[in-house]
Amino acid sequence: MKNILFIVGSLREGSFNKQMAETAEKVLEGKANVSYLDWKDVPVFSQELEVPTPAPVAAVRKAIMAADAIWIFSPVYNFSIPGSVKNLLDWASRALDLSDTRGPSALQDKVSTVSLVASAGHEQAAAIYRDLLPFIRTKFVDQITTSPVNDSAWADGKFVASEEVIADLNKQADALLAALNEA
């Protein structure tokens, strides 16, 4: 079975994106192995920190390289992608060998896809990911699932994926697995 690394773009305890990722994990049950990236300790990117590679960055790169694909579950902040996720992708997209800055990164040719949970701004954030992920040399699967946050979640903290969202996650999982079989 293929190994898919989930990157949850909100580090908040009880994150709606984490709950959506857990729904996607159920969709992938029996089809792929799922793991979650621990990236909470990745520092803000600075070239001055690249050598030696910070331990949290090395761990992130190792986890990405061990996976067959990455699936990002992202909130939308101000009609854009979260700065923390962009920072993570900046670190992961840097060349592994700094003597060849155009050399391969941990993300090199990695199959990737994105799902978004937010109250608004899905289209704008999706457009940014559509531009960014191929630019940083991933093989982007453009089957983005978007979901609004259900009204009750703001009171009880429980994200509820609609039947339509679950159907979209199934389609996205199938597209991701198909891309992995082609890779």
mmCIF file of C-alpha atoms in Angstrom:
data_model
loop_
_atom_site.group_PDB
_atom_site.id
_atom_site.type_symbol
_atom_site.label_atom_id
_atom_site.label_comp_id
_atom_site.label_asym_id
_atom_site.label_seq_id
_atom_site.Cartn_x
_atom_site.Cartn_y
_atom_site.Cartn_z
ATOM 1 C CA MET A 1 0.000 0.000 0.000
ATOM 2 C CA LYS A 2 1.071 3.563 -0.688
ATOM 3 C CA ASN A 3 2.038 5.909 2.142
ATOM 4 C CA ILE A 4 0.271 9.254 2.258
ATOM 5 C CA LEU A 5 1.500 11.975 4.581
ATOM 6 C CA PHE A 6 -1.206 14.317 5.838
ATOM 7 C CA ILE A 7 -0.179 17.903 6.516
ATOM 8 C CA VAL A 8 -2.775 19.632 8.651
ATOM 9 C CA GLY A 9 -2.418 23.357 8.070
ATOM 10 C CA SER A 10 -3.863 24.426 11.397
ATOM 11 C CA LEU A 11 -1.941 23.596 14.528
ATOM 12 C CA ARG A 12 -4.911 24.487 16.720
ATOM 13 C CA GLU A 13 -6.098 21.776 19.078
ATOM 14 C CA GLY A 14 -9.454 20.592 17.715
ATOM 15 C CA SER A 15 -8.721 22.044 14.269
ATOM 16 C CA PHE A 16 -11.542 21.668 11.737
ATOM 17 C CA ASN A 17 -8.876 20.780 9.171
ATOM 18 C CA LYS A 18 -7.601 17.968 11.398
ATOM 19 C CA GLN A 19 -11.175 16.703 11.653
ATOM 20 C CA MET A 20 -11.493 16.808 7.854
ATOM 21 C CA ALA A 21 -8.181 14.926 7.586
ATOM 22 C CA GLU A 22 -9.579 12.267 9.922
ATOM 23 C CA THR A 23 -12.584 11.957 7.593
ATOM 24 C CA ALA A 24 -10.214 11.537 4.622
ATOM 25 C CA GLU A 25 -8.254 8.945 6.581
ATOM 26 C CA LYS A 26 -11.452 6.881 6.865
ATOM 27 C CA VAL A 27 -11.971 7.269 3.114
ATOM 28 C CA LEU A 28 -8.457 5.871 2.516
ATOM 29 C CA GLU A 29 -8.884 2.966 4.947
ATOM 30 C CA GLY A 30 -7.688 -0.232 3.272
ATOM 31 C CA LYS A 31 -6.408 1.741 0.250
ATOM 32 C CA ALA A 32 -3.325 3.518 1.664
ATOM 33 C CA ASN A 33 -1.368 4.024 4.854
ATOM 34 C CA VAL A 34 -1.812 7.467 6.411
ATOM 35 C CA SER A 35 0.491 9.360 8.757
ATOM 36 C CA TYR A 36 0.382 12.924 10.043
ATOM 37 C CA LEU A 37 3.294 15.343 9.798
ATOM 38 C CA ASP A 38 4.465 16.874 13.073
ATOM 39 C CA TRP A 39 5.682 20.310 12.048
ATOM 40 C CA LYS A 40 4.818 22.528 15.006
ATOM 41 C CA ASP A 41 8.508 23.221 15.806
ATOM 42 C CA VAL A 42 9.598 24.293 12.308
ATOM 43 C CA PRO A 43 11.160 27.757 12.641
ATOM 44 C CA VAL A 44 10.385 30.759 10.473
ATOM 45 C CA PHE A 45 12.474 30.353 7.330
ATOM 46 C CA SER A 46 15.751 32.236 7.111
ATOM 47 C CA GLN A 47 18.747 31.414 4.952
ATOM 48 C CA GLU A 48 20.870 32.061 8.026
ATOM 49 C CA LEU A 49 19.284 28.997 9.661
ATOM 50 C CA GLU A 50 19.815 26.592 6.765
ATOM 51 C CA VAL A 51 23.242 25.340 7.858
ATOM 52 C CA PRO A 52 23.206 23.280 9.875
ATOM 53 C CA THR A 53 19.673 22.187 9.067
ATOM 54 C CA PRO A 54 17.446 22.666 12.128
ATOM 55 C CA ALA A 55 16.391 19.309 13.607
ATOM 56 C CA PRO A 56 12.627 19.962 13.114
ATOM 57 C CA VAL A 57 13.255 20.767 9.438
ATOM 58 C CA ALA A 58 15.368 17.635 8.970
ATOM 59 C CA ALA A 59 12.576 15.558 10.535
ATOM 60 C CA VAL A 60 9.972 17.144 8.245
ATOM 61 C CA ARG A 61 12.093 16.504 5.158
ATOM 62 C CA LYS A 62 12.663 12.883 6.208
ATOM 63 C CA ALA A 63 8.912 12.316 6.697
ATOM 64 C CA ILE A 64 8.095 13.899 3.325
ATOM 65 C CA MET A 65 10.717 11.849 1.500
ATOM 66 C CA ALA A 66 9.448 8.628 3.125
ATOM 67 C CA ALA A 67 5.915 9.283 1.869
ATOM 68 C CA ASP A 68 4.609 8.498 -1.587
ATOM 69 C CA ALA A 69 2.337 11.560 -1.541
ATOM 70 C CA ILE A 70 1.348 14.516 0.590
ATOM 71 C CA TRP A 71 -2.197 15.693 1.219
ATOM 72 C CA ILE A 72 -2.540 19.156 2.703
ATOM 73 C CA PHE A 73 -5.629 20.051 4.745
ATOM 74 C CA SER A 74 -5.607 23.794 4.875
ATOM 75 C CA PRO A 75 -7.580 26.573 6.429
ATOM 76 C CA VAL A 76 -8.029 29.799 4.508
ATOM 77 C CA TYR A 77 -6.714 32.934 6.178
ATOM 78 C CA ASN A 78 -7.732 36.275 4.675
ATOM 79 C CA PHE A 79 -8.550 34.622 1.336
ATOM 80 C CA SER A 80 -5.078 33.057 1.176
ATOM 81 C CA ILE A 81 -3.043 30.136 2.456
ATOM 82 C CA PRO A 82 -1.797 30.344 6.046
ATOM 83 C CA GLY A 83 1.646 31.871 6.449
ATOM 84 C CA SER A 84 2.680 28.914 8.601
ATOM 85 C CA VAL A 85 1.902 26.457 5.786
ATOM 86 C CA LYS A 86 3.763 28.618 3.269
ATOM 87 C CA ASN A 87 6.721 28.673 5.675
ATOM 88 C CA LEU A 88 6.652 24.869 5.949
ATOM 89 C CA LEU A 89 6.539 24.511 2.159
ATOM 90 C CA ASP A 90 9.379 27.027 1.807
ATOM 91 C CA TRP A 91 11.583 24.889 4.045
ATOM 92 C CA ALA A 92 10.552 21.635 2.339
ATOM 93 C CA SER A 93 11.124 23.051 -1.148
ATOM 94 C CA ARG A 94 14.713 24.133 -0.520
ATOM 95 C CA ALA A 95 17.440 22.079 -2.204
ATOM 96 C CA LEU A 96 18.709 19.252 -0.040
ATOM 97 C CA ASP A 97 22.258 19.993 -1.216
ATOM 98 C CA LEU A 98 22.891 23.703 -0.727
ATOM 99 C CA SER A 99 25.861 23.593 -3.095
ATOM 100 C CA ASP A 100 23.277 23.070 -5.880
ATOM 101 C CA THR A 101 20.414 25.454 -5.101
ATOM 102 C CA ARG A 102 18.476 24.140 -8.114
ATOM 103 C CA GLY A 103 18.917 20.547 -6.991
ATOM 104 C CA PRO A 104 16.170 18.270 -5.727
ATOM 105 C CA SER A 105 14.216 19.039 -2.573
ATOM 106 C CA ALA A 106 12.253 16.794 -0.237
ATOM 107 C CA LEU A 107 9.198 17.699 -2.326
ATOM 108 C CA GLN A 108 10.815 16.906 -5.682
ATOM 109 C CA ASP A 109 8.254 15.088 -7.864
ATOM 110 C CA LYS A 110 6.147 14.272 -4.785
ATOM 111 C CA VAL A 111 2.490 13.705 -5.654
ATOM 112 C CA SER A 112 0.440 16.327 -3.802
ATOM 113 C CA THR A 113 -3.113 17.502 -3.310
ATOM 114 C CA VAL A 114 -5.052 19.936 -1.098
ATOM 115 C CA SER A 115 -8.364 20.099 0.746
ATOM 116 C CA LEU A 116 -9.695 23.340 2.222
ATOM 117 C CA VAL A 117 -11.979 23.984 5.189
ATOM 118 C CA ALA A 118 -13.019 27.600 5.681
ATOM 119 C CA SER A 119 -15.976 29.928 5.893
ATOM 120 C CA ALA A 120 -14.910 31.854 2.780
ATOM 121 C CA GLY A 121 -12.049 32.323 0.337
ATOM 122 C CA HIS A 122 -11.835 28.749 -0.963
ATOM 123 C CA GLU A 123 -11.373 29.804 -4.598
ATOM 124 C CA GLN A 124 -8.618 32.289 -3.831
ATOM 125 C CA ALA A 125 -6.651 29.887 -1.628
ATOM 126 C CA ALA A 126 -7.124 27.045 -4.131
ATOM 127 C CA ALA A 127 -5.695 29.272 -6.880
ATOM 128 C CA ILE A 128 -2.618 29.957 -4.761
ATOM 129 C CA TYR A 129 -2.040 26.247 -4.120
ATOM 130 C CA ARG A 130 -2.601 25.519 -7.834
ATOM 131 C CA ASP A 131 0.219 27.926 -8.664
ATOM 132 C CA LEU A 132 2.515 27.114 -5.741
ATOM 133 C CA LEU A 133 2.593 23.318 -5.637
ATOM 134 C CA PRO A 134 3.663 22.778 -9.266
ATOM 135 C CA PHE A 135 6.159 25.655 -8.955
ATOM 136 C CA ILE A 136 7.890 23.925 -6.039
ATOM 137 C CA ARG A 137 8.101 20.838 -8.264
ATOM 138 C CA THR A 138 5.394 18.606 -6.850
ATOM 139 C CA LYS A 139 3.120 16.569 -9.090
ATOM 140 C CA PHE A 140 -0.087 18.349 -8.161
ATOM 141 C CA VAL A 141 -3.378 16.450 -8.337
ATOM 142 C CA ASP A 142 -5.913 19.196 -9.013
ATOM 143 C CA GLN A 143 -8.949 17.584 -7.400
ATOM 144 C CA ILE A 144 -9.409 20.013 -4.526
ATOM 145 C CA THR A 145 -12.138 19.305 -1.984
ATOM 146 C CA THR A 146 -13.549 22.411 -0.321
ATOM 147 C CA SER A 147 -15.882 22.583 2.626
ATOM 148 C CA PRO A 148 -17.487 25.338 4.611
ATOM 149 C CA VAL A 149 -17.432 25.092 8.377
ATOM 150 C CA ASN A 150 -20.822 23.908 9.603
ATOM 151 C CA ASP A 151 -22.558 26.509 11.803
ATOM 152 C CA SER A 152 -22.718 24.237 14.857
ATOM 153 C CA ALA A 153 -18.922 23.736 14.795
ATOM 154 C CA TRP A 154 -18.373 27.243 16.108
ATOM 155 C CA ALA A 155 -20.319 26.292 19.247
ATOM 156 C CA ASP A 156 -19.400 22.643 19.813
ATOM 157 C CA GLY A 157 -16.033 22.397 18.000
ATOM 158 C CA LYS A 158 -17.187 19.466 15.839
ATOM 159 C CA PHE A 159 -16.665 19.735 12.093
ATOM 160 C CA VAL A 160 -19.287 17.738 10.197
ATOM 161 C CA ALA A 161 -18.501 16.835 6.606
ATOM 162 C CA SER A 162 -21.602 16.807 4.425
ATOM 163 C CA GLU A 163 -22.375 13.826 2.198
ATOM 164 C CA GLU A 164 -21.234 15.958 -0.752
ATOM 165 C CA VAL A 165 -17.892 16.695 0.921
ATOM 166 C CA ILE A 166 -17.378 13.007 1.734
ATOM 167 C CA ALA A 167 -18.148 12.142 -1.906
ATOM 168 C CA ASP A 168 -15.620 14.785 -3.002
ATOM 169 C CA LEU A 169 -13.001 13.369 -0.620
ATOM 170 C CA ASN A 170 -13.589 9.920 -2.159
ATOM 171 C CA LYS A 171 -13.034 11.385 -5.643
ATOM 172 C CA GLN A 172 -9.935 13.206 -4.437
ATOM 173 C CA ALA A 173 -8.539 10.051 -2.816
ATOM 174 C CA ASP A 174 -9.166 8.086 -6.009
ATOM 175 C CA ALA A 175 -7.432 10.775 -8.093
ATOM 176 C CA LEU A 176 -4.472 10.841 -5.709
ATOM 177 C CA LEU A 177 -4.123 7.043 -5.756
ATOM 178 C CA ALA A 178 -4.415 7.009 -9.562
ATOM 179 C CA ALA A 179 -1.642 9.602 -9.798
ATOM 180 C CA LEU A 180 0.521 7.478 -7.501
ATOM 181 C CA ASN A 181 -0.028 4.436 -9.701
ATOM 182 C CA GLU A 182 1.079 6.470 -12.720
ATOM 183 C CA ALA A 183 4.168 7.844 -10.952
#
